[in-house]
Each structure stands twice: as C-alpha cells, then as structure tokens.
C-alpha cells in the first residue's frame, strides 16, 4: 500500500507543475490588466508604467513564472497584487470552508446514492424506475438554481436554516451543520442520482453472477450476499464514479459558495479573476489541484482496500 501511495504522489508532481504553467499562461492571455485595475480609469502613463514596474509586470513572462515557482517551492505563494495580503494566509483562512463543503457533499452523495442504488437493485420495480427518473432530473437541474429554490423555501419562507454565511466547526458544531445543509443539498442533487444509478447497475450485474447462486445454494443469508459479496463486487465502478464526482464538485463549489455567500476558495477565486490578481489566482488553482490530488489518492487507497491486486499495480 505504501508503494501505491508513493507512486501516486510522484505522478501528481508533474500535474501540479503543468497546472501552474497553464494557469499562468492563460491569465497572461486573458483580457485585463492588474495595473489598470488598481489605478482605475483616470491615470497617467507615468503612473501606469511605474506601477507595472513595481509589480514586476514589465518583466518577461517566463522570468515572472520562474520567480513565482522559486517562491512556491519554498512555501511562499507571494502577495496579492490588489490587496497586498499574503496569498498563503488568505488561502489557509478559507480552505476549511471549501474542504468542508466538498467533503460533506461527497460523503452525503455517496451514502444516499449507494443506499438508493442497493435498495432499487434488490427491490426493483417502481423504485428502480424512480432512480432512473431521479437521475434525469438530477442531471438537468443546475446547482445554483436549486440553491436559490432551497433558500427561498427553507430560509425565507420557513426560516429554519440560514440563507447565507458559514459557521466554523470550532465555533459551533450545530451552526456548522446548519450552514452546510442547503449548500450540500444543492451540490448533491445530480451526484446522488449518478451514484444511485451506477450502484444499481453494478448490483444487478453482481446479483446475476454464478457465485451468488452458489452462495444461496450453500445457505448464505440474503444480507450477507447483498452487503458482503454483491456490493463489494459492485463497489469498484461506484468508487470510480465517486472520485470523478468529487473532482466535478470543485467546479460546483465555486458557484455554490457565491450563491450562499460562503467565504471559501471559490468566492475568493471569482474575485481574484475579475480583478486580474495573478498571484492569488495562481495560489488558489494550486490549492484546488492539491485537493483533487488528495481526493484521487483516497480513491486509489479505497481501490487497494477493495481489491488487493490494485495495491501492486
């Protein structure tokens, strides 16, 4: 298992470098200028040239990237070109919000989706068709629209949950859970449906195999067949889907954080992009990449637990 972890970590290093280079280049090609954003509409040519020189924007792109990379390798992501605040500190202060939202949404999606998939595969009939309908509805429902509907019902009409904001776990466990309910519900609508459908299809395939008939002939209980044997055989593709959905949730997190006014990396990224704040954008993209790398590593570890052959692959 340690060999698997080391191999995946080493493979992630080129990915992080490639993402950082691509982000830097795309930000350079994007319309807008950091110096113009800071100075506003009324500025002189001298003040514009001076500010660009002070920010290092008059240097060649490859030199600026190498300077940033040298600092990043030392753990220094630089300072925001707009606010002058340390990028690393800003990201660290908001990381908990994004991680809480992503992990909670993935966990809820996995638990509810697997439960629905198992029940629909075992019971079949109307419940199986309901999962198909739920999948179609989930795919077609935008997360931000569902979030607005949930806010209007549960926060405005019934007033049982907060509409915006985030309460840290260290401040109040109840407040933390309450602040996550509506954002997580909006994020998990399509994910639950996808996992449920994948689980149902995998369970139906596993339950039709010969080893299940052999287990029943040998007197194995139905619960043992379903949860110990069939679900374990169906789990590999389900885990793959969960891993892909976790990566996809990173995009949804940006929208949901803005919709619910949550002070996470997504809302910070949107502000940094609109202001053409390259150091902040670079740092946030690297942070999101690291979150995805850790998520994929957890998926690989789950593979190793479910299938020992994957530990040496």
XYZ file of C-alpha atoms in Angstrom:
313
model
C 0.000 0.000 0.000
C 2.897 2.364 0.782
C 4.288 1.736 -2.705
C 0.924 2.690 -4.205
C 0.820 5.937 -2.211
C 4.374 6.935 -3.174
C 3.733 6.193 -6.830
C 0.558 8.286 -6.930
C 2.242 11.172 -5.113
C 5.171 11.179 -7.539
C 2.783 11.115 -10.507
C 0.946 14.140 -9.127
C 4.076 16.345 -9.152
C 4.142 16.835 -12.982
C 0.400 17.534 -12.850
C 0.858 20.364 -10.373
C 3.652 21.890 -12.472
C 1.570 21.621 -15.654
C -1.450 23.229 -13.988
C 0.628 26.095 -12.622
C 2.178 26.806 -16.049
C -1.168 26.605 -17.837
C -2.825 28.913 -15.303
C -0.021 31.456 -15.620
C -0.202 31.471 -19.420
C -3.991 31.703 -19.542
C -4.001 34.596 -17.084
C -1.479 36.396 -19.285
C -3.651 35.880 -22.356
C -6.873 36.884 -20.604
C -8.139 40.431 -21.210
C -7.488 42.924 -18.446
C -4.514 44.378 -16.654
C -3.650 44.357 -12.956
C -2.170 47.855 -13.046
C -5.271 49.269 -14.740
C -7.487 47.537 -12.164
C -5.577 49.168 -9.312
C -5.361 52.641 -10.868
C -8.917 52.796 -12.163
C -9.979 54.807 -15.184
C -8.074 58.022 -14.501
C -4.307 57.536 -14.539
C -1.241 58.918 -16.257
C 1.126 56.952 -18.446
C 3.925 57.549 -15.955
C 1.958 56.163 -13.008
C 0.885 53.174 -15.095
C 4.470 52.363 -16.140
C 5.713 52.848 -12.555
C 3.094 50.502 -11.120
C 3.767 47.841 -13.724
C 7.472 48.049 -12.889
C 6.814 47.881 -9.142
C 4.597 44.795 -9.623
C 7.127 43.201 -11.951
C 4.646 43.107 -14.840
C 7.192 44.597 -17.257
C 9.400 41.510 -16.941
C 9.195 38.651 -19.464
C 6.528 36.085 -18.646
C 8.937 33.187 -18.187
C 11.022 35.171 -15.693
C 7.969 36.074 -13.645
C 6.823 32.445 -13.631
C 10.246 31.208 -12.515
C 10.292 33.798 -9.730
C 6.849 32.645 -8.593
C 7.875 28.983 -8.823
C 11.011 29.570 -6.748
C 8.897 31.153 -4.022
C 6.219 28.459 -4.230
C 8.807 25.712 -3.746
C 9.797 27.482 -0.504
C 6.156 27.673 0.565
C 5.794 31.348 -0.357
C 2.919 31.975 -2.777
C 3.553 35.709 -2.837
C 1.210 38.565 -2.005
C -1.970 39.729 -3.649
C -1.360 42.370 -6.285
C -4.613 44.090 -5.307
C -4.836 43.884 -1.505
C -1.176 43.298 -0.647
C -2.165 40.436 1.683
C -0.227 37.194 1.870
C -1.729 34.692 -0.589
C -0.890 31.646 1.524
C -2.579 33.104 4.612
C -5.697 34.052 2.632
C -5.970 30.553 1.189
C -5.398 28.890 4.560
C -8.114 31.033 6.141
C -10.664 29.956 3.520
C -9.560 26.374 2.902
C -11.720 24.987 5.718
C -14.916 26.288 4.116
C -14.212 24.711 0.727
C -12.957 21.410 2.139
C -15.940 21.137 4.490
C -18.352 21.762 1.634
C -16.648 19.373 -0.800
C -16.166 16.547 1.714
C -19.682 16.883 3.122
C -21.239 16.895 -0.361
C -19.205 13.869 -1.464
C -19.994 11.926 1.730
C -23.722 12.640 1.567
C -23.828 11.804 -2.141
C -22.018 8.508 -1.569
C -24.150 7.385 1.381
C -27.526 8.357 -0.069
C -26.641 7.277 -3.621
C -25.335 3.849 -2.604
C -28.323 3.264 -0.313
C -30.794 4.144 -3.068
C -28.908 2.027 -5.589
C -28.818 -1.050 -3.358
C -32.499 -0.779 -2.435
C -33.588 -0.242 -6.039
C -31.497 -3.217 -7.217
C -32.886 -5.534 -4.530
C -36.495 -4.353 -4.661
C -36.614 -3.410 -8.357
C -39.877 -2.443 -9.968
C -41.163 1.056 -9.268
C -38.164 2.051 -7.149
C -35.760 1.101 -9.932
C -37.642 3.263 -12.408
C -37.714 6.067 -9.827
C -33.902 6.032 -9.696
C -33.799 6.463 -13.489
C -36.176 9.421 -13.276
C -34.177 10.885 -10.402
C -31.004 10.601 -12.473
C -32.527 12.528 -15.366
C -33.859 15.242 -13.053
C -30.540 15.484 -11.232
C -28.571 15.852 -14.468
C -30.910 18.559 -15.733
C -31.077 20.643 -12.535
C -28.467 23.430 -12.218
C -26.945 23.595 -8.744
C -27.256 27.378 -8.446
C -30.968 27.289 -9.408
C -31.686 24.549 -6.893
C -29.756 26.520 -4.293
C -31.928 29.587 -4.854
C -35.078 27.471 -4.578
C -33.868 25.902 -1.325
C -33.052 29.331 0.105
C -36.488 30.700 -0.797
C -38.231 27.742 0.850
C -36.137 26.817 3.899
C -34.546 30.187 4.710
C -37.057 32.793 3.555
C -40.428 31.042 3.764
C -39.941 28.617 6.674
C -36.899 30.300 8.305
C -35.442 27.081 9.688
C -31.994 27.291 8.052
C -29.591 30.171 7.344
C -29.654 31.573 3.814
C -26.019 32.647 3.651
C -22.791 32.538 5.604
C -20.633 29.895 7.248
C -20.047 28.957 10.878
C -16.663 27.313 11.609
C -16.733 23.891 13.235
C -14.594 25.197 16.099
C -17.202 27.855 16.874
C -20.351 25.704 16.920
C -20.972 22.181 15.697
C -24.692 22.838 15.306
C -24.095 26.112 13.492
C -21.543 24.449 11.225
C -24.001 21.704 10.267
C -26.824 24.192 9.740
C -24.692 26.380 7.462
C -23.832 23.360 5.284
C -27.296 21.826 4.859
C -28.599 23.944 1.982
C -25.294 24.249 0.049
C -24.682 20.494 0.313
C -28.251 19.730 -0.762
C -27.821 21.935 -3.834
C -24.484 20.311 -4.726
C -25.575 16.702 -4.275
C -28.707 16.644 -6.422
C -27.045 15.262 -9.545
C -24.305 13.371 -7.689
C -26.770 11.291 -5.666
C -28.660 10.319 -8.802
C -25.466 9.352 -10.644
C -24.140 7.202 -7.796
C -27.536 5.569 -7.277
C -27.791 4.566 -10.919
C -24.211 3.244 -11.039
C -24.738 1.294 -7.811
C -27.990 -0.208 -9.032
C -26.483 -1.312 -12.343
C -23.437 -2.785 -10.583
C -25.581 -4.596 -8.023
C -27.858 -6.052 -10.686
C -24.820 -7.348 -12.560
C -23.270 -8.820 -9.398
C -26.506 -10.439 -8.213
C -26.908 -12.227 -11.550
C -23.491 -13.899 -11.409
C -22.955 -17.579 -10.657
C -21.246 -17.090 -7.309
C -24.427 -15.540 -5.901
C -26.452 -18.608 -6.868
C -23.776 -20.777 -5.252
C -23.922 -18.744 -2.046
C -27.712 -19.053 -1.896
C -27.467 -22.816 -2.504
C -24.999 -23.076 0.386
C -27.409 -21.318 2.740
C -25.813 -17.859 2.929
C -28.127 -15.182 4.289
C -29.550 -12.600 1.898
C -27.969 -9.751 3.874
C -24.541 -11.405 3.623
C -24.961 -11.920 -0.120
C -26.016 -8.308 -0.696
C -23.612 -6.380 1.524
C -20.602 -8.676 1.883
C -20.358 -10.098 -1.625
C -22.505 -8.312 -4.233
C -21.895 -4.768 -3.008
C -18.159 -5.377 -2.700
C -18.027 -6.639 -6.299
C -20.052 -3.653 -7.488
C -18.019 -1.144 -5.465
C -15.079 -0.588 -7.851
C -17.043 1.267 -10.572
C -19.019 3.083 -7.871
C -15.806 4.319 -6.246
C -14.600 5.465 -9.677
C -17.786 7.490 -10.157
C -17.482 8.993 -6.674
C -13.909 10.045 -7.427
C -14.946 11.692 -10.687
C -17.857 13.421 -8.991
C -15.538 14.769 -6.292
C -13.420 16.403 -8.994
C -16.556 17.743 -10.671
C -17.789 19.144 -7.358
C -14.821 21.519 -7.321
C -16.493 23.436 -10.138
C -19.850 23.402 -8.387
C -18.270 24.593 -5.136
C -17.279 27.885 -6.783
C -20.867 28.597 -7.830
C -22.408 27.417 -4.564
C -20.059 29.487 -2.409
C -21.035 32.612 -4.319
C -24.740 31.705 -4.219
C -24.744 31.154 -0.447
C -22.219 33.866 0.435
C -19.705 31.401 1.881
C -16.148 32.749 2.415
C -14.358 29.878 0.682
C -11.788 29.486 -2.056
C -14.450 29.603 -4.767
C -15.671 33.096 -3.925
C -12.070 34.232 -3.441
C -11.165 32.829 -6.859
C -14.018 34.667 -8.555
C -12.931 37.954 -7.010
C -9.288 37.370 -7.936
C -10.144 36.530 -11.548
C -12.304 39.619 -12.042
C -9.525 41.796 -10.613
C -6.803 40.055 -12.628
C -4.965 39.258 -9.394
C -2.484 36.716 -10.808
C -0.680 35.722 -7.569
C -3.992 34.984 -5.857
C -5.343 33.052 -8.857
C -2.142 31.006 -9.045
C -2.315 30.117 -5.361
C -5.998 29.191 -5.471
C -5.566 26.978 -8.532
C -2.700 25.139 -6.832
C -4.846 24.704 -3.717
C -7.713 23.239 -5.771
C -5.255 20.962 -7.568
C -3.909 19.658 -4.253
C -7.456 18.976 -3.049
C -8.143 16.971 -6.211
C -4.846 15.082 -5.831
C -5.706 14.132 -2.252
C -9.190 13.056 -3.360
C -7.767 10.848 -6.097
C -5.281 9.371 -3.629
C -8.149 8.425 -1.306
C -9.896 6.761 -4.255
C -6.731 4.757 -5.000
C -6.497 3.689 -1.357
C -10.099 2.554 -1.499
C -9.267 0.543 -4.620
C -6.450 -1.125 -2.698
C -8.779 -1.984 0.165
C -11.466 -3.427 -2.118
C -9.093 -5.186 -4.492
C -5.685 -6.277 -3.100
C -4.350 -6.684 -6.671
C -4.598 -2.903 -7.129
C -2.059 -2.351 -4.331
C 0.801 -3.520 -6.521
C -0.427 -2.114 -9.840
